[in-house]
Amino acid sequence: MADFKVHLSNKAPWQQLQPDGKMGILQTKMDELIPGDPLSVQERFLKLEHPLSDIDQSVSRKYVRRMFIFDFPDLSQGRKNDTAIALRRGLEVAFKHYPFLTGTVGPGRDLIRNDVVQLRYGDTPDLRAVTTDIFKIRTHPRDEFGNSYRQLCVKRMPVSHLSKEKYCAAPEFKNSDWRPAFTLQANFLEDINGGGLILCFAFQQSIADGTSIKLFLDKFAAGCRGDIGPQDEITEYQAKTLEYMIPGVRQFVPSMITPEWDFDIEQMPLKGPVTTGIFTMSAATIERLRNDCTVSLKATDPRFNENSFLSQTDCISALFWISILRSRCKRIANTPRHHNLNLSHFSTAVDARRYLPGPGADAFFGNMFTTAALRRPIGNFFQPTSDDHELPKITTALIATCAYHIRHALKGITPSSLGGRVAVLGELAHPLDATLAATKASKSETTGVRIDSLVAYGADLDFGIPGTGTGAGSENDGSPRFVRKPWLTTEGMVNILPRRKGTKGGADWEFLVCGRPNEMRNLVNELQQWTTFYVDDTNPSGPHSAEVEMERLRDHIYEEEVILEEQERLRREGLGETGRGEEQDDLDAEGEED
């Protein structure tokens, strides 16, 4: 680890202003504890408690991590100091609005439920400060990470091979009952003629979902840019209860009969070794896929009429659902019949805020998601075979049919279904049973696939960080060059990664997929006709990280033109505006991180 220093001082200017870690501050108060006091030092001196809902209590206690990656051409100490000061200012602004993120998460006290957690934070400036256990900076020499920053850029920025302990300020905390609610680590990557900056954000999953992270990042970026300063008047976030957001929620009848859960959790599925890979597909390829699926359904399914709609995400989800199942064909065929692998399971988490009748739903901070889930017979996809014969090619009709079923499942989400879901969570003596039941029901290690979309979260955000170079858009626009979700370990999980302009525009689409190594190789072959690039995220120097050649749509200059031509063709054929409703299908979810 390279020390972060400036000339004439052992500490950088921002470090001289920064107090010691939160536990260091609390440690000075230990002598004030009363002998035999049943309260922990956190409970005694962090006097405020942020309310956690039944949904918050039901999700994993692990961290959700995001990496925002920027070119950083000038690695001089002065420039790094400027960057550090801007990042600290961004945190101070964000924490004035969300002060509970300066707190710690630990064991809760509940006379009825077990395994609950509480979030405690301070009521004084020193206990809400940007401390060293919240914000860390590290400089990484070029030989530390195996590839130069430029090589990582050429390989489309695989990051899961990087050490969690070295690049994240919240690695695991396995031996601690109390953990930071949030951390940020700024990583400077040295390289010849410049390098990079990786910001690794970590949020306790019991506190924030994907939309909450976006809300925080908006405040953080405004502080980094200097649009808002810590000295400005910033309204503190007022937490809203589920009763406020979902009126009458306690009157709903619990319904445990749903594809989302299987509460027979005595025997959980065994996990196999996994790897992750990043697939890149062009915008024109995705638009063509959606258009072809729309045409196919209009021609063959009378239920699909002029008022029907398929989103790009529906079609992407269907494509990966089918392809991942096919990559497991031999294993499914060789599995003994008593394992009952007759059904394939699909699930995706959805931001529930848009379904809430209460005011201010868009600004709700916390876990506010629901799940769309469905099952289909394996025979609808293919006939499992244990030999090496190739399966028939994937047809547009099959993709379109699966996309239609996914759209139908999403339409089934209503305020009433949200209320019934929350009612189930409120009755669980062990709230974490909901996470285990969802894992069991998803069957993502055998015949299930889980799709989570992060497409609208952060790729366009102007951080305005001093020293960062050209972003993914126009020169020096302040946006990150790459956005990644590192260290995914949930088999059968697909994350649609953040993308410029969300579901619009001509930027490439990127997909992070987790699977067993041999089946990931199969998946690369299954998706070859749609993929422009693939890299092994866990082992980018391995033999299976290579560009997937395609004869069409190689030049991104023409992608916008091709998309416009496709849309014009649909209009001529009477299929209407293809972009209708697209913004409403951005899903919001976090895969369980192991």
XYZ file of C-alpha atoms in Angstrom, residues 3-589:
587
model
C 1.151 6.088 1.669
C -0.877 9.130 0.697
C 1.294 12.121 1.654
C 2.000 15.657 0.610
C 5.210 17.613 0.789
C 6.035 19.291 4.107
C 3.445 17.243 6.001
C 2.698 13.675 7.018
C -0.946 14.242 6.174
C -2.748 15.752 3.231
C -4.784 18.910 3.926
C -8.076 17.038 3.942
C -6.640 14.522 6.446
C -5.555 17.278 8.814
C -9.206 18.349 8.990
C -10.522 14.824 9.369
C -11.100 13.272 12.822
C -10.132 9.748 13.722
C -12.478 6.858 13.014
C -15.895 6.686 14.640
C -14.793 3.897 16.947
C -11.836 6.030 18.027
C -14.217 8.794 19.051
C -16.478 6.349 20.902
C -13.496 4.718 22.569
C -12.774 7.947 24.424
C -16.219 7.669 26.022
C -15.768 4.110 27.298
C -14.926 5.285 30.792
C -18.337 6.965 30.968
C -20.130 3.618 30.746
C -21.842 2.381 33.899
C -20.562 -1.050 35.084
C -23.044 -3.732 34.077
C -24.721 -1.455 31.512
C -26.511 -3.781 29.009
C -26.211 -1.207 26.233
C -23.278 -1.240 23.859
C -21.100 1.847 23.491
C -22.849 2.508 20.156
C -26.300 2.385 21.748
C -25.231 4.536 24.694
C -23.525 7.352 22.804
C -25.051 7.263 19.320
C -28.329 8.626 20.600
C -30.348 8.670 17.371
C -31.873 5.651 15.650
C -32.933 5.679 12.013
C -36.101 3.586 11.534
C -35.732 0.436 9.444
C -38.824 -1.027 7.809
C -39.970 -4.634 7.553
C -38.518 -4.651 4.036
C -35.165 -3.364 5.334
C -35.081 -6.053 8.021
C -35.784 -8.808 5.481
C -32.799 -8.237 3.168
C -29.183 -9.328 3.363
C -26.887 -7.719 5.929
C -24.084 -7.573 3.394
C -22.834 -4.557 1.469
C -24.021 -3.313 -1.910
C -21.018 -1.920 -3.776
C -20.652 0.356 -6.789
C -17.472 1.348 -8.586
C -17.296 4.588 -10.571
C -14.156 4.682 -12.692
C -12.556 7.778 -14.202
C -9.473 8.582 -16.239
C -7.026 10.473 -14.037
C -4.197 11.763 -16.248
C -2.334 13.879 -13.669
C -1.251 11.819 -10.660
C 0.731 14.605 -9.029
C 0.269 14.947 -5.294
C -1.299 18.381 -5.648
C -3.932 17.110 -8.034
C -4.734 14.142 -5.780
C -5.120 16.541 -2.858
C -7.602 18.631 -4.869
C -9.570 15.487 -5.648
C -9.574 14.312 -2.039
C -10.868 17.674 -0.827
C -13.673 17.625 -3.419
C -14.682 14.084 -2.458
C -14.752 15.000 1.218
C -16.885 18.043 0.419
C -19.288 15.792 -1.494
C -19.599 13.509 1.529
C -20.180 16.413 3.899
C -23.020 17.701 1.703
C -24.614 14.259 1.322
C -24.307 13.546 5.054
C -26.040 16.803 5.964
C -29.070 15.481 4.061
C -28.655 11.821 5.077
C -26.883 12.019 8.479
C -27.815 8.446 9.410
C -25.300 7.196 6.819
C -22.530 8.327 9.180
C -23.821 5.766 11.673
C -23.300 2.088 12.354
C -25.493 -0.975 11.940
C -25.629 -3.563 14.695
C -27.845 -6.039 16.571
C -31.327 -4.716 17.255
C -33.508 -5.205 20.298
C -36.910 -6.732 19.557
C -38.956 -8.792 22.022
C -40.830 -10.580 19.241
C -38.533 -10.885 16.228
C -35.044 -12.356 16.017
C -32.029 -11.324 13.941
C -33.152 -7.722 13.520
C -30.694 -4.836 13.161
C -30.674 -1.192 14.157
C -28.990 1.842 12.613
C -27.627 4.294 15.169
C -25.995 7.653 14.507
C -24.821 10.661 16.442
C -26.538 13.892 17.358
C -23.377 16.028 17.485
C -21.056 17.261 14.709
C -18.111 15.114 15.858
C -20.245 11.958 15.680
C -21.479 12.885 12.180
C -18.082 13.806 10.778
C -16.356 12.297 7.741
C -14.066 9.954 9.663
C -11.336 7.582 8.543
C -13.545 4.515 8.884
C -16.011 6.087 6.439
C -13.645 7.631 3.877
C -10.324 6.100 2.845
C -7.805 6.911 0.118
C -5.251 4.547 -1.334
C -2.723 4.783 -4.149
C -2.031 1.557 -6.030
C 1.269 1.126 -7.903
C 1.016 -0.207 -11.415
C 2.400 -3.666 -10.578
C -0.201 -4.265 -7.846
C -3.241 -4.987 -9.997
C -1.715 -7.129 -12.734
C -2.889 -4.972 -15.633
C -2.133 -1.349 -16.350
C -5.070 1.032 -16.180
C -4.949 1.342 -19.960
C -5.090 -2.437 -20.339
C -8.127 -2.557 -18.073
C -9.797 0.074 -20.268
C -9.071 -1.925 -23.420
C -10.600 -4.981 -21.748
C -13.712 -2.940 -20.875
C -12.798 -2.612 -17.194
C -13.137 -5.989 -15.477
C -12.834 -5.317 -11.732
C -13.801 -8.429 -9.763
C -10.228 -9.727 -9.919
C -9.197 -6.758 -7.769
C -8.799 -7.395 -4.048
C -11.853 -6.438 -1.998
C -9.618 -5.792 1.001
C -7.452 -3.340 -0.970
C -10.082 -1.525 -3.015
C -13.081 -1.329 -0.673
C -13.226 0.367 2.738
C -15.932 -2.120 3.780
C -14.563 -5.557 2.904
C -16.400 -7.982 5.213
C -16.261 -7.081 8.964
C -16.808 -10.745 9.772
C -15.743 -10.403 13.408
C -17.674 -7.269 14.275
C -21.268 -6.892 15.475
C -21.296 -3.229 14.459
C -20.427 -2.118 10.934
C -20.383 1.219 9.114
C -23.633 2.024 7.352
C -21.647 3.455 4.454
C -18.046 3.738 3.260
C -16.200 5.275 0.325
C -12.699 4.409 -0.801
C -10.931 6.462 -3.468
C -8.348 4.379 -5.327
C -5.705 6.075 -7.475
C -4.266 3.651 -10.058
C -0.789 4.574 -11.206
C 0.171 4.014 -14.821
C 2.655 5.302 -17.358
C 1.569 8.752 -18.565
C -1.353 8.965 -16.157
C -3.737 6.518 -14.575
C -7.206 6.123 -13.181
C -9.462 6.810 -10.229
C -11.826 4.155 -8.860
C -14.426 5.283 -6.343
C -15.775 2.265 -4.467
C -19.012 3.055 -2.593
C -20.398 0.517 -0.128
C -23.869 0.669 1.448
C -25.333 -1.720 3.994
C -28.037 -3.538 2.044
C -30.478 -3.282 4.951
C -30.419 0.514 4.522
C -30.370 1.280 0.807
C -31.640 -0.158 -2.462
C -30.555 0.949 -5.921
C -32.799 4.018 -6.039
C -31.589 5.088 -2.590
C -28.000 4.864 -3.795
C -28.906 7.078 -6.748
C -30.485 9.649 -4.400
C -27.301 9.718 -2.318
C -25.045 10.009 -5.366
C -27.016 12.988 -6.670
C -26.323 14.888 -3.418
C -22.715 13.683 -3.303
C -22.007 14.790 -6.881
C -23.571 18.209 -6.271
C -21.160 18.638 -3.347
C -18.170 17.500 -5.395
C -19.036 19.962 -8.157
C -19.453 22.783 -5.640
C -23.106 23.397 -6.552
C -23.855 22.983 -2.836
C -21.411 23.545 -0.005
C -21.341 22.071 3.519
C -21.940 25.580 4.849
C -25.172 25.943 2.847
C -28.602 25.345 4.323
C -29.378 21.694 3.521
C -32.660 20.135 4.559
C -32.215 16.970 6.608
C -34.044 13.943 5.236
C -37.162 13.043 7.213
C -37.693 9.292 7.279
C -41.115 8.023 6.215
C -42.672 4.841 7.587
C -44.216 2.100 5.472
C -47.579 3.030 7.007
C -47.147 6.500 5.550
C -45.952 5.307 2.130
C -48.524 2.488 1.820
C -51.701 3.665 3.599
C -53.491 0.822 5.400
C -50.552 -1.548 4.922
C -51.222 -3.306 8.228
C -54.721 -4.249 7.089
C -53.520 -6.307 4.116
C -53.802 -10.084 4.324
C -50.430 -11.883 4.098
C -50.098 -14.046 1.002
C -47.240 -16.507 1.021
C -48.456 -18.340 -2.089
C -46.232 -16.594 -4.626
C -43.420 -17.616 -6.975
C -41.145 -15.196 -5.092
C -40.776 -17.328 -1.948
C -40.317 -20.938 -0.890
C -40.320 -21.021 2.910
C -39.259 -24.660 3.038
C -35.760 -23.489 3.923
C -34.533 -26.381 6.064
C -32.363 -27.555 3.177
C -30.853 -24.777 1.136
C -29.277 -25.470 -2.285
C -25.571 -26.205 -2.455
C -23.434 -23.574 -4.135
C -20.877 -24.412 -6.772
C -17.773 -22.469 -7.848
C -18.667 -19.394 -9.888
C -17.076 -16.769 -12.067
C -18.379 -13.531 -13.545
C -18.193 -12.114 -17.038
C -19.201 -8.895 -18.770
C -21.066 -9.110 -22.084
C -21.268 -6.036 -24.329
C -24.014 -5.636 -26.936
C -24.598 -2.708 -29.260
C -27.618 -0.432 -28.962
C -28.676 -1.293 -32.506
C -28.602 -5.022 -31.701
C -30.862 -4.530 -28.677
C -33.241 -2.292 -30.594
C -33.431 -4.818 -33.426
C -34.128 -7.586 -30.904
C -37.044 -5.635 -29.452
C -38.410 -4.748 -32.871
C -38.219 -8.356 -34.096
C -39.968 -9.609 -30.932
C -42.714 -7.024 -31.384
C -43.276 -8.046 -35.008
C -43.282 -11.740 -34.052
C -45.933 -11.331 -31.354
C -48.157 -9.149 -33.532
C -48.073 -11.839 -36.191
C -48.630 -14.887 -33.969
C -50.304 -13.947 -30.659
C -53.798 -12.395 -30.714
C -53.319 -11.239 -27.090
C -50.679 -8.808 -28.330
C -52.541 -5.869 -29.885
C -51.926 -2.239 -30.739
C -52.012 -1.312 -27.045
C -49.452 -3.944 -26.058
C -45.857 -3.123 -25.350
C -42.499 -4.877 -24.978
C -39.587 -2.958 -23.518
C -35.949 -3.465 -24.372
C -35.421 -4.807 -20.846
C -38.195 -7.392 -21.341
C -36.458 -8.714 -24.435
C -32.975 -8.612 -22.901
C -34.274 -10.511 -19.872
C -35.898 -13.124 -22.093
C -32.715 -13.576 -24.123
C -30.573 -14.173 -21.041
C -33.192 -16.393 -19.416
C -33.218 -18.680 -22.452
C -29.454 -18.586 -23.032
C -28.461 -19.310 -19.420
C -30.864 -22.248 -19.306
C -29.372 -23.623 -22.513
C -25.841 -23.224 -21.115
C -26.884 -25.604 -18.300
C -28.554 -28.130 -20.591
C -26.205 -31.042 -19.908
C -26.217 -30.531 -16.121
C -30.021 -30.353 -16.055
C -30.270 -33.533 -18.129
C -27.870 -35.386 -15.809
C -29.669 -34.346 -12.614
C -31.702 -37.181 -11.004
C -35.455 -36.858 -11.527
C -36.260 -36.604 -7.815
C -34.741 -33.108 -7.861
C -37.817 -32.006 -9.870
C -36.081 -29.742 -12.374
C -39.199 -29.510 -14.511
C -39.799 -25.792 -14.151
C -37.604 -22.806 -14.901
C -37.880 -19.842 -12.550
C -37.456 -16.210 -13.522
C -37.376 -13.332 -11.048
C -36.537 -9.670 -11.088
C -36.752 -7.000 -8.400
C -38.728 -3.875 -9.273
C -38.642 -0.393 -7.783
C -41.974 -0.148 -5.970
C -41.941 3.640 -5.576
C -43.873 4.224 -8.778
C -46.774 2.169 -7.420
C -47.073 4.083 -4.135
C -49.982 6.520 -3.756
C -48.348 8.618 -1.022
C -46.574 11.917 -1.776
C -42.806 11.978 -1.980
C -42.452 8.355 -3.039
C -39.630 9.160 -5.460
C -37.534 10.570 -2.617
C -38.047 7.635 -0.238
C -34.676 6.406 1.094
C -34.542 2.754 2.081
C -35.492 -0.587 0.605
C -38.668 -0.119 -1.402
C -38.692 -2.917 -3.958
C -40.900 -5.801 -4.836
C -40.326 -8.859 -6.995
C -41.889 -10.038 -10.237
C -41.510 -13.810 -10.521
C -42.816 -16.520 -12.827
C -42.287 -20.149 -13.750
C -42.372 -21.921 -17.092
C -41.884 -25.603 -18.012
C -38.354 -26.496 -19.096
C -39.866 -28.169 -22.156
C -40.966 -24.747 -23.404
C -37.286 -23.834 -23.813
C -35.622 -27.049 -25.010
C -35.515 -30.787 -24.459
C -32.632 -31.496 -22.030
C -30.025 -33.844 -23.476
C -26.900 -35.271 -21.876
C -25.009 -35.773 -25.139
C -22.911 -33.219 -27.016
C -25.407 -32.571 -29.803
C -25.993 -28.893 -30.426
C -29.366 -27.491 -29.492
C -31.466 -25.856 -32.224
C -30.790 -22.144 -32.579
C -32.700 -19.714 -30.398
C -35.699 -18.390 -32.303
C -37.156 -14.896 -32.214
C -40.551 -16.449 -31.459
C -39.212 -18.051 -28.256
C -37.565 -14.812 -27.099
C -40.756 -12.880 -27.853
C -42.941 -15.348 -25.937
C -40.699 -15.202 -22.873
C -40.577 -11.411 -23.050
C -44.383 -11.344 -23.178
C -44.629 -13.469 -20.006
C -42.126 -11.188 -18.240
C -44.146 -8.118 -19.211
C -47.305 -9.820 -17.949
C -45.641 -10.561 -14.578
C -44.583 -6.917 -14.251
C -48.151 -5.794 -14.930
C -49.256 -7.914 -11.979
C -47.567 -5.557 -9.516
C -50.173 -3.356 -7.802
C -50.446 -1.400 -4.550
C -52.501 -4.323 -3.255
C -49.782 -6.861 -4.053
C -47.231 -4.587 -2.384
C -49.369 -4.465 0.747
C -49.729 -8.237 0.832
C -45.979 -8.659 0.442
C -45.189 -6.267 3.304
C -47.789 -8.046 5.458
C -45.873 -11.313 5.021
C -42.594 -9.660 5.997
C -44.170 -8.110 9.072
C -45.266 -11.515 10.403
C -41.897 -13.270 10.136
C -40.302 -14.061 13.505
C -36.991 -14.276 11.622
C -37.103 -11.514 8.956
C -34.061 -12.922 7.142
C -36.133 -16.018 6.342
C -37.549 -13.939 3.474
C -34.101 -13.709 1.877
C -33.555 -17.453 2.290
C -37.036 -18.189 0.915
C -36.401 -15.981 -2.120
C -33.059 -17.704 -2.737
C -34.722 -21.119 -2.457
C -37.580 -20.169 -4.792
C -35.370 -18.565 -7.431
C -33.489 -21.837 -8.077
C -30.800 -19.680 -9.635
C -28.227 -22.437 -9.093
C -30.198 -24.947 -11.228
C -33.050 -23.828 -13.493
C -33.569 -20.250 -12.372
C -32.375 -16.863 -13.629
C -32.487 -13.504 -11.844
C -32.274 -10.245 -13.790
C -31.589 -6.927 -12.056
C -31.429 -3.641 -13.941
C -29.154 -0.818 -12.829
C -29.275 0.803 -16.241
C -30.439 4.254 -15.083
C -28.161 4.607 -12.067
C -25.124 6.816 -12.387
C -23.566 6.523 -15.837
C -24.628 10.081 -16.791
C -23.917 11.698 -13.447
C -21.583 14.710 -13.570
C -19.364 14.324 -10.509
C -17.152 17.268 -11.466
C -14.171 15.746 -9.658
C -10.921 17.698 -10.143
C -8.337 15.740 -12.108
C -10.699 13.344 -13.832
C -10.404 13.219 -17.591
C -12.806 12.462 -20.387
C -15.935 10.638 -19.307
C -18.072 8.299 -21.354
C -19.707 11.212 -23.179
C -18.356 14.505 -24.363
C -14.889 15.598 -23.339
C -14.511 16.444 -19.637
C -18.219 16.068 -18.938
C -17.513 14.852 -15.408
C -19.176 11.482 -15.835
C -17.413 8.168 -15.164
C -15.862 6.222 -18.002
C -17.152 2.953 -16.516
C -19.615 1.951 -13.786
C -19.255 -1.505 -12.289
C -20.800 -3.710 -9.612
C -17.854 -5.763 -8.299
C -17.599 -9.157 -6.618
C -20.944 -10.639 -7.602
C -21.205 -14.263 -6.424
C -24.878 -15.187 -6.971
C -25.105 -17.932 -9.602
C -27.677 -17.267 -12.288
C -27.688 -13.524 -11.636
C -27.578 -10.990 -14.482
C -27.021 -7.291 -13.728
C -27.802 -4.820 -16.520
C -25.077 -2.288 -15.794
C -25.543 1.518 -15.736
C -25.630 3.027 -19.210
C -25.466 6.494 -20.733
C -29.008 7.848 -21.240
C -30.504 4.828 -19.467
C -32.543 2.848 -21.995
C -32.219 5.502 -24.706
C -29.464 6.531 -27.119
C -26.654 4.718 -28.896
C -24.339 3.661 -26.058
C -23.419 0.012 -25.707
C -25.325 -2.183 -23.271
C -23.268 -4.099 -20.697
C -24.328 -7.144 -18.688
C -22.585 -8.660 -15.681
C -23.356 -12.380 -15.429
C -22.451 -14.889 -12.709
C -22.263 -18.608 -13.449
C -20.199 -21.767 -13.231
C -16.970 -21.561 -15.263
C -17.769 -24.275 -17.812
C -21.312 -23.013 -18.270
C -20.095 -19.448 -18.747
C -18.098 -20.753 -21.709
C -21.316 -22.267 -23.048
C -23.096 -18.964 -22.499
C -20.508 -17.072 -24.533
C -21.286 -19.397 -27.438
C -25.051 -19.070 -26.955
C -24.895 -15.269 -27.057
C -22.248 -14.913 -29.745
C -24.561 -13.591 -32.463
C -25.690 -10.721 -30.201
C -22.392 -9.958 -28.431
C -19.672 -7.572 -29.555
C -17.302 -8.135 -26.632
C -16.896 -10.466 -23.672
C -14.402 -10.372 -20.815
C -13.981 -12.661 -17.814
C -14.509 -10.229 -14.926
C -12.825 -12.542 -12.422
C -9.839 -13.507 -14.579
C -9.440 -10.993 -17.416
C -6.140 -12.560 -18.517
C -7.672 -16.026 -18.837
C -8.123 -17.927 -22.104
C -11.829 -17.157 -22.393
C -11.582 -13.368 -22.412
C -11.543 -12.450 -26.062
C -13.457 -10.237 -28.408
C -16.421 -11.943 -30.001
C -16.255 -11.072 -33.678
C -19.363 -9.916 -35.497
C -19.827 -8.999 -39.147
C -22.472 -6.370 -38.500
C -22.786 -3.195 -36.442
C -19.072 -2.990 -35.624
C -18.843 0.747 -36.190
C -20.621 2.659 -33.421
C -20.700 5.788 -35.581
C -23.652 4.300 -37.445
C -25.563 2.899 -34.477
C -27.833 5.894 -33.914
C -28.567 5.958 -37.643
C -29.464 2.251 -37.648
C -31.773 2.712 -34.633
C -33.568 5.590 -36.334
C -33.974 3.485 -39.483
C -35.477 0.635 -37.441
C -37.915 2.993 -35.713
C -38.949 4.496 -39.043
C -39.513 0.997 -40.441
C -41.829 0.157 -37.543
C -43.783 3.361 -38.014
C -44.240 2.554 -41.700
C -45.507 -0.893 -40.723
C -48.008 0.616 -38.319
C -46.359 -0.571 -35.121
C -46.220 2.851 -33.491
C -43.497 4.597 -31.525
C -41.054 2.026 -30.215
C -39.827 4.114 -27.318
C -43.274 4.386 -25.662
C -43.162 3.589 -21.974
C -39.502 2.615 -21.986
C -38.575 4.683 -18.942
C -41.137 2.803 -16.850
C -39.450 -0.564 -17.053
C -36.200 0.327 -15.321
C -35.955 -2.302 -12.630
C -34.220 -1.770 -9.328
C -32.588 -4.604 -7.492
